[in-house]
Coordinates of C-alpha atoms in Angstrom, one line a residue:
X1 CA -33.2 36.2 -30.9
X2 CA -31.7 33.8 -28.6
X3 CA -33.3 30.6 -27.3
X4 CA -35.8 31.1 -24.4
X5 CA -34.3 30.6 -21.1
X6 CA -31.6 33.0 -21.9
X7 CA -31.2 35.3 -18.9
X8 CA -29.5 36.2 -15.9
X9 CA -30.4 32.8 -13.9
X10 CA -29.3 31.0 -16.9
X11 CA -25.6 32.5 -17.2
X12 CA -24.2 29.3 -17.3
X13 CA -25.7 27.8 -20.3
X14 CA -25.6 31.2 -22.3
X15 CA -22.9 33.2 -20.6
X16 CA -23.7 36.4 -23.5
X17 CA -26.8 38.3 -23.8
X18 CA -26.8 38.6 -27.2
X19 CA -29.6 41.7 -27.7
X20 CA -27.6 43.1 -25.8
X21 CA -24.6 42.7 -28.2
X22 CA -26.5 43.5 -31.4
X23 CA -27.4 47.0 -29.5
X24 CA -23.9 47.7 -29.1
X25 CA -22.6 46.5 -32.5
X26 CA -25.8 48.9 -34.1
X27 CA -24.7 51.6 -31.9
X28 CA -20.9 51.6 -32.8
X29 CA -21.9 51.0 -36.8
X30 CA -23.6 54.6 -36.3
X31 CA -20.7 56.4 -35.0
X32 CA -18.6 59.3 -36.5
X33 CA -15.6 57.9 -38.3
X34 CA -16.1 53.8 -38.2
X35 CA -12.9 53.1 -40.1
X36 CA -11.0 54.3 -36.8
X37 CA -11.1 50.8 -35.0
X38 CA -10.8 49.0 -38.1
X39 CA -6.8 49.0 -37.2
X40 CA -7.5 45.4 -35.2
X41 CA -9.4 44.0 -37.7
X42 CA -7.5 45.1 -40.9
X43 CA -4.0 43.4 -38.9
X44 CA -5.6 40.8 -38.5
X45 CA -7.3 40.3 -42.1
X46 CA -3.6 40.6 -42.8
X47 CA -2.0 38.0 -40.7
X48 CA -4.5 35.9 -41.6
X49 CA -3.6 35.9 -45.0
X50 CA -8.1 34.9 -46.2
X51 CA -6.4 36.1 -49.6
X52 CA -3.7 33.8 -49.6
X53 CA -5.5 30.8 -48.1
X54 CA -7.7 31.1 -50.8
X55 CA -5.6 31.6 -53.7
X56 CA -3.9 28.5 -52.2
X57 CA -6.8 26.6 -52.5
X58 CA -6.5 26.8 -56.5
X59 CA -10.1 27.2 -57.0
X60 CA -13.0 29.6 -57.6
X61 CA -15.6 29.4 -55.0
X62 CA -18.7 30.4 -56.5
X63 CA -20.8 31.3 -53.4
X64 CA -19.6 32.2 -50.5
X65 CA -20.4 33.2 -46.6
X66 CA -19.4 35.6 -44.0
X67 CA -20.3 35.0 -41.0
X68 CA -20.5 37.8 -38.4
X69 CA -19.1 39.9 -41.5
X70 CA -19.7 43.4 -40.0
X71 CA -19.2 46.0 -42.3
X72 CA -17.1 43.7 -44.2
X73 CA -13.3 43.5 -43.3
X74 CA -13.0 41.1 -45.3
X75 CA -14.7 41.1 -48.7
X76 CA -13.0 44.3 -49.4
X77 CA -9.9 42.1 -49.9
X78 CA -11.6 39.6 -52.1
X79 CA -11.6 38.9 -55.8
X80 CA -13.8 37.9 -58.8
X81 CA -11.1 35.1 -59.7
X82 CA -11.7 33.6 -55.8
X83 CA -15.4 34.4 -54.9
X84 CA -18.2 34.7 -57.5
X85 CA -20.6 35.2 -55.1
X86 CA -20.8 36.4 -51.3
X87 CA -23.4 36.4 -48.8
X88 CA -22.8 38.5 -45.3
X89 CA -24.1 37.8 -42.2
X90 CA -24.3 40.1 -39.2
X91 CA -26.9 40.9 -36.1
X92 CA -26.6 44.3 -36.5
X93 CA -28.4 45.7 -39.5
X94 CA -26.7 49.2 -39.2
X95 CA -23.0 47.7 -39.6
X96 CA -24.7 45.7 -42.9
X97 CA -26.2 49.3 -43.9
X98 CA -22.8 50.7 -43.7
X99 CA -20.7 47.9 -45.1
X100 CA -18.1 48.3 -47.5
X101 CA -18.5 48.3 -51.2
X102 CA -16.6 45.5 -52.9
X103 CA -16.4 44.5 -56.5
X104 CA -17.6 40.8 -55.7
X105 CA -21.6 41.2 -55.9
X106 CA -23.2 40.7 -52.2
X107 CA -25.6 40.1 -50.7
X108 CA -26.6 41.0 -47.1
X109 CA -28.6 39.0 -44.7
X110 CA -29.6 40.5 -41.0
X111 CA -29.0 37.3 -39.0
X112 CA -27.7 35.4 -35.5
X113 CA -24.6 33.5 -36.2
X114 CA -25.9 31.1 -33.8
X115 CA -28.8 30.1 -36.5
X116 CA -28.0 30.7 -40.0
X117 CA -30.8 30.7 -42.4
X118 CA -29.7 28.3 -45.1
X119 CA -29.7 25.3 -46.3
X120 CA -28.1 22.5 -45.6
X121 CA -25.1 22.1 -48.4
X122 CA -25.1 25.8 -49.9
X123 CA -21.8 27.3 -49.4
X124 CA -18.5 26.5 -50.9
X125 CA -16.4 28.8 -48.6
X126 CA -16.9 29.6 -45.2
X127 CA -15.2 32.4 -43.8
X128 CA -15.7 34.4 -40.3
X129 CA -13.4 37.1 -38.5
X130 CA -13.3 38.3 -34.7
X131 CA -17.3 37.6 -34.0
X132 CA -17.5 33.8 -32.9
X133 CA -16.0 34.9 -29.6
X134 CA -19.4 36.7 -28.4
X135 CA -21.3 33.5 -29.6
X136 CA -22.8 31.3 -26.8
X137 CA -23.0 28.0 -28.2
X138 CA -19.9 27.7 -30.0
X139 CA -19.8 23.8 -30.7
X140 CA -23.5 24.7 -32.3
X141 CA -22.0 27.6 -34.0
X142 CA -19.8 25.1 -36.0
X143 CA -21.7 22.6 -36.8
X144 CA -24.1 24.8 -38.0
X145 CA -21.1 26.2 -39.9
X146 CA -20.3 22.7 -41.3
X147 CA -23.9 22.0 -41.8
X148 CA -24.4 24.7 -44.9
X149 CA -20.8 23.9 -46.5
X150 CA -20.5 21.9 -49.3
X151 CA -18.6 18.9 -49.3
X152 CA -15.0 19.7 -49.4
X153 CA -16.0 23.1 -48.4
X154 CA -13.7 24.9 -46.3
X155 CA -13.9 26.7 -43.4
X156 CA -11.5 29.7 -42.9
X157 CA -11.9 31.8 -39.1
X158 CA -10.3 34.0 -36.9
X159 CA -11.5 34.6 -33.3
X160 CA -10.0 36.3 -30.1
X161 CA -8.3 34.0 -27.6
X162 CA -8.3 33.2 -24.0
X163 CA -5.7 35.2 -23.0
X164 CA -7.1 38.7 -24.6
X165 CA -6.6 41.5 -22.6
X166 CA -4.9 39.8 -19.9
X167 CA -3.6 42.9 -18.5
X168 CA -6.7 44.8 -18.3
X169 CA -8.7 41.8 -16.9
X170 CA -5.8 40.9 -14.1
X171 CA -5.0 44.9 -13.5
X172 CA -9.3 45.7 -12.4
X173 CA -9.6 42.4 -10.9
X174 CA -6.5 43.8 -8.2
X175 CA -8.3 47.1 -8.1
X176 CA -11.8 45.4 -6.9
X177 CA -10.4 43.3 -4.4
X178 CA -8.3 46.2 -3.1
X179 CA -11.4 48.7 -3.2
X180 CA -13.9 46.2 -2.8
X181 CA -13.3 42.9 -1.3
X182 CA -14.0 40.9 -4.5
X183 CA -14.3 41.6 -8.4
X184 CA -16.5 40.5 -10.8
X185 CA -15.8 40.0 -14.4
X186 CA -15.5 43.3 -16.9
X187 CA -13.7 41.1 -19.5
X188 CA -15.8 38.6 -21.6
X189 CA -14.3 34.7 -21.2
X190 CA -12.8 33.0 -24.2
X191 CA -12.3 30.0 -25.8
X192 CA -8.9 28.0 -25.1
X193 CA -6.5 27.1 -27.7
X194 CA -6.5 23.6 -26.6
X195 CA -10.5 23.0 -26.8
X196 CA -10.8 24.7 -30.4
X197 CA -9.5 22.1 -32.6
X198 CA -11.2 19.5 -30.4
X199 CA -14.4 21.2 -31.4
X200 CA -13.9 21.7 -35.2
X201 CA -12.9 17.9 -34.9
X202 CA -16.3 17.2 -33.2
X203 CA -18.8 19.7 -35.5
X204 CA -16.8 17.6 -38.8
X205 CA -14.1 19.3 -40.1
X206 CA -11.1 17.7 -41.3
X207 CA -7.6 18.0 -42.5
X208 CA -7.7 21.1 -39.6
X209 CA -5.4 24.0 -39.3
X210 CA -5.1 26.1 -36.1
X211 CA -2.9 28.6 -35.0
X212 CA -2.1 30.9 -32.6
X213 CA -0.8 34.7 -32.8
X214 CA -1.0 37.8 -30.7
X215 CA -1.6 41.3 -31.7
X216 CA 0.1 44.1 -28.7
X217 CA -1.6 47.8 -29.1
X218 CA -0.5 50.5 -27.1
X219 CA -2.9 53.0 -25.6
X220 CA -2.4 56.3 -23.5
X221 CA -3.7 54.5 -20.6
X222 CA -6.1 52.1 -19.3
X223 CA -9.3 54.4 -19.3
X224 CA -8.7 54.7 -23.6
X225 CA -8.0 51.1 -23.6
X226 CA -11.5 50.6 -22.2
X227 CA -12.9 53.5 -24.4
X228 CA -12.0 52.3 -27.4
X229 CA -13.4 48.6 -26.6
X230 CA -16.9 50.4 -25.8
X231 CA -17.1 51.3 -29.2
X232 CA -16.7 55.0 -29.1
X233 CA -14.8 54.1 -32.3
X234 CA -16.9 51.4 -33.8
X235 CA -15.7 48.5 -32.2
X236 CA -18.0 47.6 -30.5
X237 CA -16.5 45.3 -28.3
X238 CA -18.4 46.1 -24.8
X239 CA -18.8 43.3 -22.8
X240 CA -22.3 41.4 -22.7
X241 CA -22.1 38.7 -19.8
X242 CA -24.9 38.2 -17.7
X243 CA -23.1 38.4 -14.7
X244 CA -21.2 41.5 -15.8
X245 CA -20.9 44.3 -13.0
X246 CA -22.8 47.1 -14.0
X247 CA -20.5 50.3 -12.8
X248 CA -16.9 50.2 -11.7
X249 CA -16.3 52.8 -9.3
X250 CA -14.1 56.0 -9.8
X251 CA -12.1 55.1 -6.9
X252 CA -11.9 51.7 -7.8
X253 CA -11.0 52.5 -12.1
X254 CA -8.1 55.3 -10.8
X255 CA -6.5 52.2 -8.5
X256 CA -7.0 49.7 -12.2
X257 CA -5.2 52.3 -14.2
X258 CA -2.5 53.0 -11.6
X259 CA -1.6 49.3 -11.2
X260 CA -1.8 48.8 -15.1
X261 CA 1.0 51.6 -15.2
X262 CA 2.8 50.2 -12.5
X263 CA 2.3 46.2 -13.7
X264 CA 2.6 46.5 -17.6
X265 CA 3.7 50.0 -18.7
X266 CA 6.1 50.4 -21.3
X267 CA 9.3 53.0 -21.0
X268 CA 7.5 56.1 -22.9
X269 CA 4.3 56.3 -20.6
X270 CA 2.1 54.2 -22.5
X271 CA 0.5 50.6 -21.2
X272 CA 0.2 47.5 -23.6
X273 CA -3.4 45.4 -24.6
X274 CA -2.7 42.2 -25.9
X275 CA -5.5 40.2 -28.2
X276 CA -4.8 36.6 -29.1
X277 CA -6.0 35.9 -31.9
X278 CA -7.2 32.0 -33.6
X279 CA -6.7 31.3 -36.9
X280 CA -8.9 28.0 -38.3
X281 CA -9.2 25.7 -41.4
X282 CA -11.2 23.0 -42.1
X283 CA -12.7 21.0 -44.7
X284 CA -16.2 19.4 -45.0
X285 CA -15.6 15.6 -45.8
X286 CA -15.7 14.7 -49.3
X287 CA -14.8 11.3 -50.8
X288 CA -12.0 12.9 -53.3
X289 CA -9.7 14.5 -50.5
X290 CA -6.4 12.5 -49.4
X291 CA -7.0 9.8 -46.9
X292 CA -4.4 8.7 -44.4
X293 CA -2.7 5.6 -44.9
X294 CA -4.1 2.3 -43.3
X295 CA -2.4 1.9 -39.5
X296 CA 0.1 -0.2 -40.4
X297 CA 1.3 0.2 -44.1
X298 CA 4.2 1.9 -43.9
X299 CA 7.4 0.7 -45.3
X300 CA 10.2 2.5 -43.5
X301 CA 10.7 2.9 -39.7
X302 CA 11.2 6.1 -37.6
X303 CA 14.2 4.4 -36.4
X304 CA 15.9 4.7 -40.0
X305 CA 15.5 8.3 -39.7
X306 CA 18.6 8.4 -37.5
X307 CA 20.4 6.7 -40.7
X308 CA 19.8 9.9 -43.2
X309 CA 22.5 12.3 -41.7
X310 CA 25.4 9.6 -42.1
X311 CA 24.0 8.7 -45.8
X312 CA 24.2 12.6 -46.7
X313 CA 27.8 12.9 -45.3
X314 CA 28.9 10.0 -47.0
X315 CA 27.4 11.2 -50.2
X316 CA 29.1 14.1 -50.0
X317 CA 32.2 12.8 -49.8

């Protein structure tokens, strides 16, 4: 459960009501055909490359973690020869009930991925996919994270932007103040690109990678984009603010998906939803990795850089 004081009145400290969220994830784990929604998640397993990161890393990780793992997007694309071992991690027991088989033996743990239940220094991998952004206390989240690695245990995430479903945020918020005199927010906030590295750098990590990518999905209109986030399909992806607005009216939703047409609609009839997506490494210090060279200590100057194209033309002649 979250910490007490989480409510309504204290919004600003723990902008997500995370029963809330674990009622929605159960719910969506239960519905007919789960595997429909899995499209977002399975592109972005893939652009992620968790395979390739790993078989980069040269090494067998004998236990590993997933935070957040649902019904496991990602262990299905994991090997014996990388992971030995996997624990899964989720709030929502029914999307653990319904997870994936994979041939890596698992084991799954009903859990908050704002407090993990291990020890510190268990894991040797790390590895989390599109559920960090409905955490409230991210900087807790990753030191937590950092806290049960290993040393020179990596960390390997992917989490939705800041600028996810801009054109369903920007097209309602016209539609309120149009209808209404005002909006409120019917799109959960997100973490900036420029704050998440700063972040990893404060909960530990080192040697950090992060990059940014975006995923475009075309829907019918706005009113499936917004059905399909509910979870009708399993996503599960409702938004859990506090200070969400409870009903949107029908007046209100027709002028939204009239000025998403009209703002962002594509040639054939169908409107765009974009999700940024955050791609992270990190290590865990350990005394063996490379170190960088003392300030100082280097032996050529960035001005003798400007020296390298002559020296290849005249070696070619």
């Amino acid at each position: 459960p979250p910490p007490a004081g989480a409510s309504p009145g204290s919004g600003a400290l723990n902008p997500f009501d995370r029963r809330l969220k674990r009622k929605q994830k159960n719910w969506a784990a239960l519905q007919a055909e789960p595997a429909k929604c899995d499209y977002l998640r399975e592109e972005v397993r893939g652009r992620g490359s968790w395979r390739g990161h790993l078989e980069c890393c040269g090494q067998t990780f004998p236990l590993a973690l997933d935070v957040g793992s649902g019904r496991g997007y990602i262990a299905q694309h994991l090997t014996k020869e990388t992971v030995e071992k996997l624990i899964q991690v989720d709030v929502a027991e029914n999307a653990l009930k319904n997870a994936i088989e994979s041939e890596i033996p698992t084991v799954r743990v009903v859990a908050d991925e704002e407090f993990l239940p291990f020890k510190e220094d268990t894991f040797d991998l790390v590895v989390s996919s599109l559920s960090l952004h409905w955490v409230n206390d991210l900087p807790k989240a990753f030191r937590e994270i950092h806290q049960v690695l290993k040393p020179d245990g990596v960390f390997i995430g992917a989490m939705f932007g800041g600028d996810t479903l801009y054109e369903l945020r920007c097209s309602l918020q016209l539609a309120e103040l149009e209808r209404e005199g005002g909006f409120s927010p019917h799109v959960s906030p997100f973490t900036a690109v420029a704050d998440l590295g700063h972040l990893l750098s404060r909960a530990g990590f080192n040697t950090l990678t992060v990059d940014t990518d975006e995923i475009q999905v075309n829907y019918p209109g706005l009113f499936e984009v917004m059905e399909d986030l509910q979870g009708k399909y399993s996503m599960g992806e409702s938004n859990c603010s506090w200070n969400r607005k409870p009903l949107l009216h029908r007046e209100t939703m027709l002028a939204a998906a009239a000025i998403y047409q009209e703002m962002y609609g594509n040639s054939d009839g169908s409107v765009p939803a974009t999700f940024q997506i955050y791609y992270m490494i990190g290590w865990k210090y350990h005394e063996s990795q490379a170190k960088p060279a003392q300030r100082g200590s280097a032996t050529v100057s960035f001005g003798d850089l400007a020296k390298i194209e002559g020296l290849v033309k005249k070696g070619k002649k």
